[in-house]
Amino acid sequence: MAERIGQIARQLNYPKGLLYGQVAIITGSGQGIGAECARLFANEGAKVVVTDIDAKKTQEVVDTIRASGGKAIAVAGDMLDDNHIKELVKKAAEFGNGKIHIIVNNAGFTWDGVIHKMTDKQWDTILALHATVPFKLVREAAPYFRVKDGEPRNIINISSTSGLHGNAGQANYALAKAGVVGLTKTIAKEWGPQFGVRANTIAFGHIATRLTADKEAGAFIEVAGEKVALGIPSKQKKAQQANAGGVKYADIPLGRPGTATEAASAVLAIASPLSSYISGQTISVTGGRNI
Ligand SMILES: NC(=O)c1ccc[n+]([C@@H]2O[C@H](COP(=O)([O-])OP(=O)(O)OC[C@H]3O[C@@H](n4cnc5c(N)ncnc54)[C@H](O)[C@@H]3O)[C@@H](O)[C@H]2O)c1
């Protein structure tokens, strides 16, 4: 889809790419949806700031983009570290000769637990990462968005169906992902009138990435010395299937999970000038789930 939109746009008004010359910070872009956003943005002429807690994967994404003629830099680090947020904005502005045009607040993971068993650490970490970090990054980058230079400015916060509809076992994640909807609308109202900044939320349903892979695959992330297992237990997936009379993905009208490329294509579509009159919205990219 993104490639096709790009082709059409180039034939029309954007011969150098939909995001030509724009500097984009994409958090959590070492893999999954963020890495696909980085690749698609670079294909459209953006100068991409790739940032992830996984330094090796961050560099690999940058190398791949550069190998295909795109522009990118790696600024690896933990978004939960305030110093990294400062460094990230500083390096992005240097890369952009004093300009930053796009932020995609995408970094994250889930740390599930039912309400009566959820620890303070689970709660605080997930709220910090999915709600406070997007706020802090936007606040740090404010001087580059509150400008009147006639160039586009865009903030995209990544949410989830868990934030819009709730999800058993994800009280922490649901609250944070609901929270960014309000944050997004506030940015749209504060920075839209004077500076023309657009802000939108994109809420994903089931996208096939490490986050939704079988937990038994053994992926984990470390939080202050504690290993947090990633993925969804295959037992849980099978139980859902059994409840739906053996039909896989019965709750998704398109009948399948989305790919990271499909998810990132929606982010590109909203970041692009083809969406220049879309602001303050929450766009569900779910294959029709929850309609
Ligand atoms: N995959 C889905 O089904 C789905 C659904 C709804 C929302 N989302 C959201 O989409 C976003 C991307 O998820 P994904 O599916 O691509 O997962 P992913 O695990 O493939 O990628 C997430 C990336 O974020 C990075 N990250 C995590 N914590 C970080 C930190 N503290 N600092 C810096 N980087 C950090 C990880 O290292 C990883 O590279 C997340 O915000 C997630 O909550 C995903």
XYZ file of C-alpha atoms and ligand atoms in Angstrom:
335
model
C 0.000 0.000 0.000
C 2.719 2.501 1.022
C 4.705 1.790 -2.117
C 1.578 2.329 -4.245
C 0.681 5.591 -2.446
C 4.266 6.681 -3.020
C 4.098 5.899 -6.753
C 0.862 7.835 -7.195
C 2.148 10.776 -5.158
C 5.361 10.958 -7.172
C 3.385 11.035 -10.393
C 1.363 13.921 -8.962
C 3.044 16.513 -6.781
C 5.847 14.857 -4.883
C 8.514 13.716 -7.337
C 11.180 13.476 -4.603
C 8.974 11.618 -2.126
C 6.064 12.369 0.184
C 8.308 13.340 3.089
C 11.230 14.763 1.156
C 13.684 16.598 3.421
C 11.606 16.134 6.578
C 13.383 14.998 9.733
C 11.503 12.242 11.538
C 12.175 10.774 14.979
C 10.675 7.282 15.217
C 10.988 5.718 18.660
C 11.253 1.952 19.025
C 12.407 1.697 15.418
C 14.886 -1.137 15.894
C 12.279 -3.673 14.824
C 8.591 -4.282 14.225
C 6.270 -1.439 13.262
C 8.849 1.267 14.085
C 11.523 -0.270 11.828
C 9.009 -0.483 8.976
C 8.056 3.171 9.539
C 11.748 4.067 9.335
C 12.154 2.188 6.051
C 8.981 3.582 4.451
C 9.694 7.152 5.612
C 13.236 6.979 4.224
C 11.842 5.656 0.913
C 9.777 8.846 0.767
C 12.813 11.078 1.223
C 12.668 11.650 5.000
C 15.824 11.935 7.090
C 15.088 9.327 9.726
C 16.325 9.293 13.307
C 16.242 5.643 14.323
C 16.143 5.121 18.069
C 15.672 1.977 20.134
C 16.882 0.480 23.400
C 18.494 -2.269 21.309
C 21.631 -0.603 19.911
C 22.528 -3.431 17.512
C 19.088 -3.482 15.883
C 19.061 0.331 15.719
C 22.297 0.314 13.745
C 21.076 -2.518 11.481
C 17.985 -0.505 10.501
C 20.147 2.519 9.730
C 22.564 0.395 7.668
C 19.682 -1.075 5.629
C 18.224 2.374 4.923
C 21.603 3.772 3.885
C 22.316 0.729 1.700
C 19.218 1.526 -0.329
C 20.151 5.192 -0.710
C 18.137 6.638 2.175
C 19.193 8.997 4.936
C 19.210 7.891 8.588
C 21.141 8.152 11.848
C 21.155 5.871 14.882
C 20.629 7.261 18.375
C 20.224 4.177 20.543
C 18.977 4.489 24.114
C 16.270 3.883 26.677
C 13.246 6.165 26.285
C 12.688 5.859 30.039
C 15.950 7.762 30.568
C 15.382 11.531 30.523
C 18.975 12.127 29.379
C 18.359 9.973 26.306
C 15.298 12.045 25.395
C 17.424 15.218 25.564
C 20.219 13.633 23.529
C 17.739 12.297 20.963
C 16.207 15.701 20.283
C 19.638 17.359 20.187
C 21.029 14.839 17.666
C 17.844 14.972 15.557
C 18.049 18.760 15.349
C 21.731 18.583 14.372
C 20.897 16.016 11.679
C 18.127 18.308 10.437
C 20.213 21.507 10.459
C 18.023 22.939 13.207
C 14.715 21.362 12.123
C 12.592 18.428 13.251
C 9.294 17.802 11.420
C 7.870 14.494 12.617
C 7.744 12.490 15.834
C 6.299 8.994 15.909
C 5.905 7.892 19.522
C 6.017 4.140 18.974
C 8.458 2.522 21.456
C 6.906 0.105 23.872
C 6.165 -3.333 25.184
C 3.468 -4.924 27.278
C 3.779 -6.205 30.843
C 0.443 -7.847 31.493
C -1.259 -8.915 34.697
C -4.804 -9.053 35.997
C -5.773 -6.096 38.178
C -5.630 -7.896 41.520
C -2.130 -9.221 40.834
C -0.521 -6.264 39.051
C 2.507 -4.822 40.870
C 3.299 -1.126 41.225
C 6.414 -1.673 39.111
C 4.356 -3.158 36.244
C 1.887 -0.304 36.490
C 4.446 2.508 36.764
C 6.735 1.186 34.012
C 4.010 0.780 31.414
C 2.426 4.158 32.189
C 5.832 5.825 32.044
C 6.783 4.242 28.736
C 3.491 4.560 26.834
C 2.139 7.855 28.213
C 4.773 9.907 30.045
C 7.565 9.289 27.515
C 5.517 10.558 24.536
C 4.713 13.693 26.568
C 8.360 14.234 27.570
C 9.634 13.767 24.024
C 7.061 16.185 22.615
C 7.859 18.710 25.370
C 11.599 18.442 24.711
C 11.046 18.911 20.970
C 8.619 21.831 21.453
C 11.069 24.491 20.200
C 11.227 22.661 16.849
C 7.446 22.380 16.489
C 6.388 25.803 17.739
C 7.823 27.488 14.666
C 6.421 29.381 11.720
C 8.583 28.429 8.756
C 5.783 27.208 6.486
C 7.003 23.593 6.663
C 4.786 20.724 7.835
C 4.972 19.444 11.420
C 3.438 16.178 12.560
C 3.123 14.183 15.746
C 1.807 10.639 15.665
C 1.195 8.757 18.885
C 0.759 5.011 18.693
C -2.153 3.563 20.628
C -3.970 0.243 20.653
C -7.405 -1.317 20.658
C -6.613 -2.040 24.326
C -6.622 1.713 24.945
C -9.861 2.332 23.054
C -11.808 -0.713 24.226
C -9.944 -2.126 27.276
C -8.426 -5.593 27.416
C -8.468 -8.105 30.264
C -4.974 -8.377 31.738
C -3.828 -5.008 30.423
C -5.120 -2.357 32.867
C -1.735 -0.583 32.803
C -1.346 -0.650 29.027
C -5.033 0.221 28.425
C -4.796 3.313 30.649
C -1.588 4.517 28.981
C -2.840 3.858 25.455
C -6.120 5.649 26.245
C -4.087 8.503 27.716
C -2.201 9.265 24.519
C -5.533 9.909 22.789
C -6.080 12.884 25.106
C -2.458 13.973 24.799
C -2.720 13.922 21.006
C -5.898 16.011 20.946
C -4.328 18.512 23.328
C -1.251 18.895 21.101
C -3.559 19.398 18.108
C -5.427 22.151 19.970
C -2.345 23.871 21.478
C -0.028 23.812 18.471
C -2.454 23.661 15.548
C -3.869 27.190 15.414
C -0.615 29.169 15.484
C 1.929 26.720 14.161
C -0.062 24.342 11.943
C 1.164 21.263 13.816
C -0.942 18.188 13.111
C -1.259 15.524 15.829
C -2.985 12.171 15.402
C -3.244 8.860 17.215
C -3.042 5.554 15.388
C -4.519 2.613 17.280
C -3.440 -0.807 16.096
C -5.293 -4.058 16.512
C -3.409 -7.327 16.104
C -0.189 -6.705 14.176
C 2.219 -9.602 13.756
C 5.419 -8.510 15.564
C 7.489 -9.722 18.510
C 4.852 -8.124 20.785
C 2.165 -10.549 19.623
C 4.337 -13.605 18.837
C 4.058 -16.744 20.990
C 5.438 -16.040 24.456
C 7.094 -19.454 24.323
C 9.486 -18.048 21.673
C 11.343 -16.648 24.702
C 11.729 -12.947 23.759
C 12.184 -10.647 26.723
C 13.068 -7.076 27.631
C 14.940 -6.020 30.768
C 13.451 -3.424 33.114
C 15.771 -2.295 35.929
C 17.402 -5.703 36.100
C 14.134 -7.647 35.792
C 13.432 -9.772 32.703
C 9.933 -9.211 31.289
C 8.772 -11.961 28.918
C 7.241 -10.657 25.665
C 4.473 -12.110 23.520
C 1.131 -13.782 24.123
C 0.906 -17.303 25.615
C -0.072 -19.742 22.838
C -2.543 -21.326 25.308
C -4.420 -17.998 25.434
C -4.511 -17.765 21.640
C -5.809 -21.358 21.364
C -8.498 -20.704 24.001
C -9.752 -17.685 22.027
C -9.881 -19.821 18.899
C -11.773 -22.596 20.714
C -14.289 -20.046 22.090
C -14.954 -18.946 18.518
C -15.847 -22.492 17.424
C -12.344 -23.147 16.090
C -12.313 -20.091 13.854
C -8.942 -18.334 13.955
C -9.100 -14.529 14.311
C -12.903 -14.616 14.511
C -12.929 -11.103 15.988
C -11.169 -9.576 12.965
C -13.395 -8.984 9.903
C -10.381 -9.318 7.606
C -9.681 -12.639 9.314
C -5.947 -12.196 9.862
C -3.427 -10.098 11.767
C -1.898 -7.093 10.001
C 1.734 -7.023 8.955
C 4.236 -4.485 10.289
C 4.370 -3.044 6.768
C 0.595 -2.527 6.702
C 0.739 -0.865 10.120
C 3.620 1.410 9.094
C 1.853 2.281 5.830
C -0.959 3.820 7.867
C 1.568 5.882 9.818
C 3.115 7.095 6.562
C -0.319 7.929 5.166
C -1.101 10.117 8.185
C 2.350 11.742 8.229
C 2.154 12.546 4.521
C 0.790 15.707 2.877
C -2.105 13.610 1.548
C -3.461 13.880 5.123
C -2.791 17.606 5.479
C -6.300 18.356 6.834
C -6.409 15.459 9.308
C -5.628 16.428 12.894
C -6.660 15.373 16.395
C -8.026 12.058 15.137
C -7.736 8.505 16.395
C -7.365 6.191 13.443
C -8.002 2.494 14.030
C -5.828 0.148 11.973
C -7.316 -3.152 12.983
C -8.596 -5.086 9.975
C -12.037 -4.036 11.176
C -11.763 -5.381 14.729
C -14.122 -3.764 17.279
C -16.483 -2.219 14.732
N 1.889 -5.476 17.553
C 0.649 -5.156 17.895
O -0.292 -5.951 17.728
C 0.345 -3.800 18.474
C -1.000 -3.494 18.716
C -1.316 -2.257 19.248
C -0.318 -1.347 19.537
N 0.987 -1.694 19.318
C 1.997 -0.703 19.667
O 2.862 -0.506 18.575
C 4.145 -0.077 19.054
C 5.233 -0.903 18.385
O 5.117 -2.257 18.789
P 5.595 -3.510 17.887
O 4.437 -4.401 17.769
O 6.313 -3.046 16.713
O 6.581 -4.225 18.931
P 8.118 -4.658 18.790
O 8.450 -5.367 20.055
O 8.327 -5.376 17.508
O 8.889 -3.263 18.703
C 8.896 -2.360 19.763
C 10.261 -1.712 19.864
O 10.262 -0.793 20.959
C 11.505 -0.900 21.619
N 11.432 -0.448 23.003
C 10.742 -1.005 24.012
N 10.976 -0.354 25.152
C 11.836 0.656 24.861
C 12.457 1.670 25.626
N 12.269 1.776 26.946
N 13.274 2.543 24.997
C 13.509 2.435 23.668
N 12.965 1.473 22.900
C 12.133 0.596 23.492
C 11.846 -2.371 21.539
O 13.232 -2.621 21.742
C 11.364 -2.734 20.151
O 12.390 -2.636 19.200
C 4.091 -0.187 20.578
O 3.801 1.077 21.141
C 2.924 -1.116 20.802
O 2.352 -0.951 22.076
C 1.335 -2.884 18.780
